[in-house]
Short mmCIF file of C-alpha atoms in Angstrom, two decimals:
data_model
loop_
_atom_site.label_atom_id
_atom_site.label_comp_id
_atom_site.label_asym_id
_atom_site.label_seq_id
_atom_site.Cartn_x
_atom_site.Cartn_y
_atom_site.Cartn_z
CA MET A 277 -48.31 99.59 53.10
CA ARG A 278 -45.59 101.81 52.55
CA PRO A 279 -44.79 104.46 55.17
CA HIS A 280 -45.47 108.23 54.36
CA ALA A 281 -42.17 109.54 52.50
CA GLY A 282 -40.49 112.70 54.17
CA SER A 283 -40.76 115.93 52.28
CA GLU A 284 -37.13 115.53 50.83
CA GLU A 285 -38.57 112.27 49.36
CA ASP A 286 -41.09 113.75 47.30
CA HIS A 287 -39.00 115.57 44.83
CA ALA A 288 -38.06 113.74 41.85
CA PRO A 289 -34.55 113.15 41.23
CA GLU A 290 -32.77 115.17 38.39
CA LEU A 291 -32.35 112.64 35.45
CA THR A 292 -31.23 114.93 32.87
CA PRO A 293 -28.32 117.76 33.14
CA PRO A 294 -29.60 121.39 33.11
CA VAL A 295 -30.15 123.03 29.95
CA ARG A 296 -27.22 125.17 28.65
CA ALA A 297 -27.66 127.63 26.02
CA THR A 298 -24.57 126.86 24.18
CA ALA A 299 -25.90 126.62 20.59
CA PRO A 300 -23.89 129.49 18.49
CA TRP A 301 -27.23 131.41 18.00
CA ARG A 302 -28.30 131.62 21.41
CA VAL A 303 -28.18 135.36 23.23
CA LYS A 304 -25.32 135.57 25.56
CA HIS A 305 -25.70 139.49 26.45
CA VAL A 306 -28.36 141.96 25.91
CA ASP A 307 -28.20 145.70 26.59
CA VAL A 308 -31.56 147.90 26.27
CA LEU A 309 -31.15 150.76 24.19
CA PRO A 310 -33.36 154.14 23.75
CA ALA A 311 -35.96 153.98 21.23
CA PHE A 312 -37.06 150.42 21.85
CA ARG A 313 -33.88 148.83 20.66
CA LEU A 314 -31.50 146.34 21.95
CA GLN A 315 -27.82 145.58 21.59
CA VAL A 316 -27.28 141.84 21.56
CA ARG A 317 -24.16 139.28 21.53
CA PHE A 318 -24.45 135.66 20.64
CA ASN A 319 -22.65 132.68 21.93
CA ASP A 320 -20.41 133.14 18.35
CA GLY A 321 -19.37 136.42 19.04
CA THR A 322 -22.17 137.52 16.24
CA GLU A 323 -23.38 141.30 17.49
CA GLY A 324 -26.36 143.61 16.33
CA THR A 325 -29.08 145.43 17.06
CA VAL A 326 -32.70 144.75 17.18
CA ASP A 327 -35.30 147.40 16.44
CA LEU A 328 -38.51 146.82 17.97
CA ALA A 329 -40.17 150.45 17.95
CA ARG A 330 -42.09 149.86 14.38
CA PHE A 331 -43.40 146.48 15.47
CA ILE A 332 -44.39 147.15 19.00
CA GLU A 333 -46.45 150.21 17.77
CA SER A 334 -48.14 148.25 14.74
CA ALA A 335 -51.49 146.84 14.79
CA SER A 336 -50.20 143.08 14.35
CA ALA A 337 -47.86 143.54 17.55
CA GLY A 338 -50.17 141.26 19.49
CA VAL A 339 -49.16 140.19 23.02
CA PHE A 340 -45.90 142.10 22.29
CA ALA A 341 -47.91 145.57 22.48
CA ALA A 342 -47.20 145.28 26.09
CA LEU A 343 -43.30 146.43 25.31
CA ARG A 344 -44.81 149.78 24.74
CA ASP A 345 -44.68 150.32 28.53
CA GLU A 346 -40.87 151.44 28.72
CA ARG A 347 -40.56 150.27 31.82
CA LEU A 348 -41.37 146.79 30.97
CA PHE A 349 -39.33 147.03 27.82
CA ARG A 350 -36.27 147.86 30.32
CA LYS A 351 -36.68 144.70 31.77
CA ALA A 352 -35.27 142.58 29.04
CA ARG A 353 -33.17 139.75 30.09
CA ILE A 354 -31.79 136.31 28.91
CA GLU A 355 -33.22 132.73 29.56
CA LEU A 356 -31.97 129.79 27.85
CA GLY A 357 -30.15 131.80 25.20
CA ALA A 358 -33.50 133.94 24.32
CA VAL A 359 -34.25 137.50 25.14
CA THR A 360 -37.20 137.46 27.15
CA TRP A 361 -39.58 139.82 29.39
CA PRO A 362 -42.12 139.30 31.96
CA GLY A 363 -45.50 138.04 30.82
CA ASN A 364 -43.94 135.03 28.83
CA LEU A 365 -42.74 137.29 25.83
CA ASP A 366 -39.94 136.04 24.08
CA LEU A 367 -37.74 136.55 20.46
CA ALA A 368 -36.86 133.71 18.50
CA PRO A 369 -33.00 133.91 18.71
CA ASP A 370 -32.07 131.78 15.79
CA ALA A 371 -34.02 134.07 13.31
CA MET A 372 -32.70 137.11 14.89
CA HIS A 373 -29.08 135.54 14.74
CA ARG A 374 -29.38 134.93 10.76
CA ILE A 375 -30.90 138.29 10.10
CA ILE A 376 -28.45 140.29 12.40
CA ARG A 377 -25.53 137.87 10.37
CA GLU A 378 -26.74 139.17 7.10
CA LYS A 379 -27.50 142.92 7.93
CA GLY A 380 -26.32 143.96 11.37
CA THR A 381 -29.69 144.93 12.24
CA TRP A 382 -33.10 143.41 12.97
CA VAL A 383 -35.96 145.50 12.22
CA MET A 384 -38.90 143.77 13.07
CA GLU A 385 -42.03 145.31 11.55
#
């Protein structure tokens, strides 16, 4: 019979390196702007604006309706190259990147 392992031995070893958000379409920087907008910069240097105002006020906003609370909206941050908010809300960085490269602004509706 094996003796009881100490608490340090109960942790699984790190088998894979940490995830690094290095793809060109991953968000590198985000600034929260007035009127439910974001200024974003991607790993490849692409920059633009995300306008969420109409979307979060719409009937189709779903879980994103929570972002109508400006205090919550201002808590935007980057996790693994995606813009996120508390409550497991996030935006797809690849779609955001594609539209911003084409138009400079992603207006979600």
